[in-house]
mmCIF file of C-alpha atoms in Angstrom:
data_model
loop_
_atom_site.group_PDB
_atom_site.id
_atom_site.type_symbol
_atom_site.label_atom_id
_atom_site.label_comp_id
_atom_site.label_asym_id
_atom_site.label_seq_id
_atom_site.Cartn_x
_atom_site.Cartn_y
_atom_site.Cartn_z
ATOM 1 C CA UNK A 132 -8.937 7.137 26.316
ATOM 2 C CA UNK A 133 -5.398 6.026 27.140
ATOM 3 C CA UNK A 134 -3.104 5.838 24.138
ATOM 4 C CA UNK A 135 -0.392 3.217 24.205
ATOM 5 C CA UNK A 136 2.861 4.034 22.433
ATOM 6 C CA UNK A 137 3.460 2.006 19.292
ATOM 7 C CA UNK A 138 6.920 0.964 20.458
ATOM 8 C CA UNK A 139 5.391 -0.401 23.676
ATOM 9 C CA UNK A 140 2.934 -2.488 21.650
ATOM 10 C CA UNK A 141 5.726 -3.806 19.437
ATOM 11 C CA UNK A 142 7.983 -4.617 22.389
ATOM 12 C CA UNK A 143 5.243 -6.297 24.419
ATOM 13 C CA UNK A 144 4.080 -8.549 21.606
ATOM 14 C CA UNK A 145 7.662 -9.252 20.586
ATOM 15 C CA UNK A 146 8.589 -10.291 24.105
ATOM 16 C CA UNK A 147 5.797 -12.888 24.051
ATOM 17 C CA UNK A 148 6.209 -14.090 20.470
ATOM 18 C CA UNK A 149 7.564 -17.504 21.487
ATOM 19 C CA UNK A 150 4.738 -18.261 23.943
ATOM 20 C CA UNK A 151 1.890 -16.387 22.242
ATOM 21 C CA UNK A 152 0.297 -19.417 20.555
ATOM 22 C CA UNK A 153 -0.201 -21.195 23.883
ATOM 23 C CA UNK A 154 -2.382 -18.328 25.114
ATOM 24 C CA UNK A 155 -4.268 -17.283 21.993
ATOM 25 C CA UNK A 156 -7.333 -19.538 21.792
ATOM 26 C CA UNK A 157 -9.671 -16.576 21.330
ATOM 27 C CA UNK A 158 -7.466 -15.032 18.634
ATOM 28 C CA UNK A 159 -7.416 -18.342 16.739
ATOM 29 C CA UNK A 160 -11.192 -18.701 16.990
ATOM 30 C CA UNK A 161 -11.726 -15.174 15.680
ATOM 31 C CA UNK A 162 -9.255 -15.757 12.819
ATOM 32 C CA UNK A 163 -11.005 -18.997 11.877
ATOM 33 C CA UNK A 164 -14.322 -17.156 11.778
ATOM 34 C CA UNK A 165 -12.888 -14.200 9.839
ATOM 35 C CA UNK A 166 -11.505 -16.390 7.045
ATOM 36 C CA UNK A 167 -15.052 -17.638 6.403
ATOM 37 C CA UNK A 168 -16.163 -14.055 5.719
ATOM 38 C CA UNK A 169 -13.381 -13.459 3.197
ATOM 39 C CA UNK A 170 -14.543 -13.604 -0.408
ATOM 40 C CA UNK A 171 -14.625 -16.905 -2.271
ATOM 41 C CA UNK A 172 -13.065 -15.545 -5.393
ATOM 42 C CA UNK A 173 -10.425 -16.554 -7.859
ATOM 43 C CA UNK A 174 -9.915 -12.822 -8.423
ATOM 44 C CA UNK A 175 -8.062 -12.445 -5.124
ATOM 45 C CA UNK A 176 -4.523 -12.399 -6.474
ATOM 46 C CA UNK A 177 -2.823 -10.023 -4.046
ATOM 47 C CA UNK A 178 -3.447 -9.832 -0.286
ATOM 48 C CA UNK A 179 -2.187 -7.500 2.437
ATOM 49 C CA UNK A 180 -2.425 -8.818 5.987
ATOM 50 C CA UNK A 181 -2.163 -6.224 8.735
ATOM 51 C CA UNK A 182 -0.915 -7.533 12.088
ATOM 52 C CA UNK A 183 0.002 -11.141 11.361
ATOM 53 C CA UNK A 184 1.122 -12.033 14.865
ATOM 54 C CA UNK A 185 2.506 -15.569 14.881
ATOM 55 C CA UNK A 186 0.681 -16.408 11.659
ATOM 56 C CA UNK A 187 -2.489 -18.366 12.435
ATOM 57 C CA UNK A 188 -4.600 -16.133 10.175
ATOM 58 C CA UNK A 189 -1.765 -16.001 7.645
ATOM 59 C CA UNK A 190 -1.940 -19.777 7.295
ATOM 60 C CA UNK A 191 -5.729 -19.518 6.860
ATOM 61 C CA UNK A 192 -5.153 -17.036 4.034
ATOM 62 C CA UNK A 193 -2.543 -19.308 2.442
ATOM 63 C CA UNK A 194 -4.953 -22.221 2.532
ATOM 64 C CA UNK A 195 -7.919 -20.293 1.116
ATOM 65 C CA UNK A 196 -5.872 -18.463 -1.532
ATOM 66 C CA UNK A 197 -3.028 -20.838 -2.455
ATOM 67 C CA UNK A 198 -2.088 -18.939 -5.610
ATOM 68 C CA UNK A 199 -2.315 -15.407 -4.227
ATOM 69 C CA UNK A 200 0.654 -13.199 -3.501
ATOM 70 C CA UNK A 201 0.706 -12.355 0.211
ATOM 71 C CA UNK A 202 2.208 -9.273 1.806
ATOM 72 C CA UNK A 203 2.279 -10.010 5.524
ATOM 73 C CA UNK A 204 2.951 -7.290 8.078
ATOM 74 C CA UNK A 205 3.255 -6.755 11.799
ATOM 75 C CA UNK A 206 4.454 -3.891 13.970
ATOM 76 C CA UNK A 207 6.655 -6.372 15.874
ATOM 77 C CA UNK A 208 9.703 -7.792 14.105
ATOM 78 C CA UNK A 209 9.671 -10.744 16.529
ATOM 79 C CA UNK A 210 6.038 -11.618 15.767
ATOM 80 C CA UNK A 211 6.767 -11.301 12.046
ATOM 81 C CA UNK A 212 9.723 -13.687 12.425
ATOM 82 C CA UNK A 213 7.509 -16.179 14.285
ATOM 83 C CA UNK A 214 4.932 -15.965 11.497
ATOM 84 C CA UNK A 215 7.580 -16.490 8.830
ATOM 85 C CA UNK A 216 8.998 -19.518 10.684
ATOM 86 C CA UNK A 217 5.552 -21.151 10.738
ATOM 87 C CA UNK A 218 4.614 -20.324 7.152
ATOM 88 C CA UNK A 219 3.479 -23.179 4.940
ATOM 89 C CA UNK A 220 5.151 -21.670 1.885
ATOM 90 C CA UNK A 221 7.884 -19.282 1.010
ATOM 91 C CA UNK A 222 7.053 -18.370 -2.582
ATOM 92 C CA UNK A 223 4.801 -15.395 -3.354
ATOM 93 C CA UNK A 224 4.986 -14.085 0.205
ATOM 94 C CA UNK A 225 6.657 -10.935 1.488
ATOM 95 C CA UNK A 226 7.165 -9.976 5.120
ATOM 96 C CA UNK A 227 7.375 -6.371 6.326
ATOM 97 C CA UNK A 228 7.626 -4.747 9.722
ATOM 98 C CA UNK A 229 4.918 -2.122 9.405
ATOM 99 C CA UNK A 230 2.411 -0.147 11.429
ATOM 100 C CA UNK A 231 -1.002 -0.996 9.961
ATOM 101 C CA UNK A 232 -2.114 2.589 10.439
ATOM 102 C CA UNK A 233 0.488 3.730 7.906
ATOM 103 C CA UNK A 234 0.466 1.527 4.821
ATOM 104 C CA UNK A 235 3.328 2.378 2.509
ATOM 105 C CA UNK A 236 1.843 3.531 -0.799
ATOM 106 C CA UNK A 237 4.774 1.987 -2.693
ATOM 107 C CA UNK A 238 3.360 -1.452 -1.791
ATOM 108 C CA UNK A 239 0.788 -0.992 -4.540
ATOM 109 C CA UNK A 240 -2.811 -2.183 -4.544
ATOM 110 C CA UNK A 241 -4.471 -5.274 -3.134
ATOM 111 C CA UNK A 242 -7.523 -7.386 -3.889
ATOM 112 C CA UNK A 243 -7.931 -8.103 -0.191
ATOM 113 C CA UNK A 244 -6.725 -6.280 2.907
ATOM 114 C CA UNK A 245 -7.307 -8.411 5.984
ATOM 115 C CA UNK A 246 -6.670 -7.940 9.664
ATOM 116 C CA UNK A 247 -7.654 -10.130 12.586
ATOM 117 C CA UNK A 248 -7.793 -8.492 16.012
ATOM 118 C CA UNK A 249 -5.420 -5.643 15.233
ATOM 119 C CA UNK A 250 -7.393 -2.432 14.814
ATOM 120 C CA UNK A 251 -8.123 -2.174 18.547
ATOM 121 C CA UNK A 252 -4.466 -1.123 18.904
ATOM 122 C CA UNK A 253 -4.839 1.746 16.424
ATOM 123 C CA UNK A 254 -4.898 5.365 17.534
ATOM 124 C CA UNK A 255 -7.357 6.301 14.772
ATOM 125 C CA UNK A 256 -9.086 3.150 13.476
ATOM 126 C CA UNK A 257 -11.697 4.970 11.381
ATOM 127 C CA UNK A 258 -9.225 7.017 9.369
ATOM 128 C CA UNK A 259 -6.802 4.114 9.080
ATOM 129 C CA UNK A 260 -9.416 1.776 7.647
ATOM 130 C CA UNK A 261 -10.662 4.487 5.293
ATOM 131 C CA UNK A 262 -7.058 4.925 4.085
ATOM 132 C CA UNK A 263 -6.868 1.186 3.409
ATOM 133 C CA UNK A 264 -9.521 1.770 0.751
ATOM 134 C CA UNK A 265 -6.958 3.771 -1.226
ATOM 135 C CA UNK A 266 -4.793 0.643 -1.393
ATOM 136 C CA UNK A 267 -7.571 -1.594 -2.806
ATOM 137 C CA UNK A 268 -8.072 -2.588 -6.414
ATOM 138 C CA UNK A 269 -11.399 -1.519 -7.976
ATOM 139 C CA UNK A 270 -13.144 -4.713 -6.810
ATOM 140 C CA UNK A 271 -11.100 -5.146 -3.652
ATOM 141 C CA UNK A 272 -12.296 -6.176 -0.192
ATOM 142 C CA UNK A 273 -11.461 -5.332 3.383
ATOM 143 C CA UNK A 274 -11.976 -8.086 5.961
ATOM 144 C CA UNK A 275 -11.346 -7.371 9.611
ATOM 145 C CA UNK A 276 -12.310 -8.370 13.097
#
């Protein structure tokens, strides 16, 4: 298996951040399907999104959970900036450049950790997703595609 350097991933996505939406029909379709599998719960108060890209799934999360605090991350600062620019709200949302394989423990715990079409870029998806469990609240969920 060929391993791509994280900086290469960040640079490549960042370079295409302005044109990404024009070429992401599949990613949008997957994100629209993933949001339907996220829990219908008023108990989802804090959400961590791994790999926000330009924010299509982020906007789905905002719509489904309008009162939740969102922590939105991407390995690419340019993609994160594109997501932030397209956000429907600015309150109760934080943006962080972050590698989804290495969640910062100081971020606290989440009721939902969600990621749409990101884990295929991970070096060790199994261990990364297992580590996400340590960042969940007692009744928390992981939703990913």
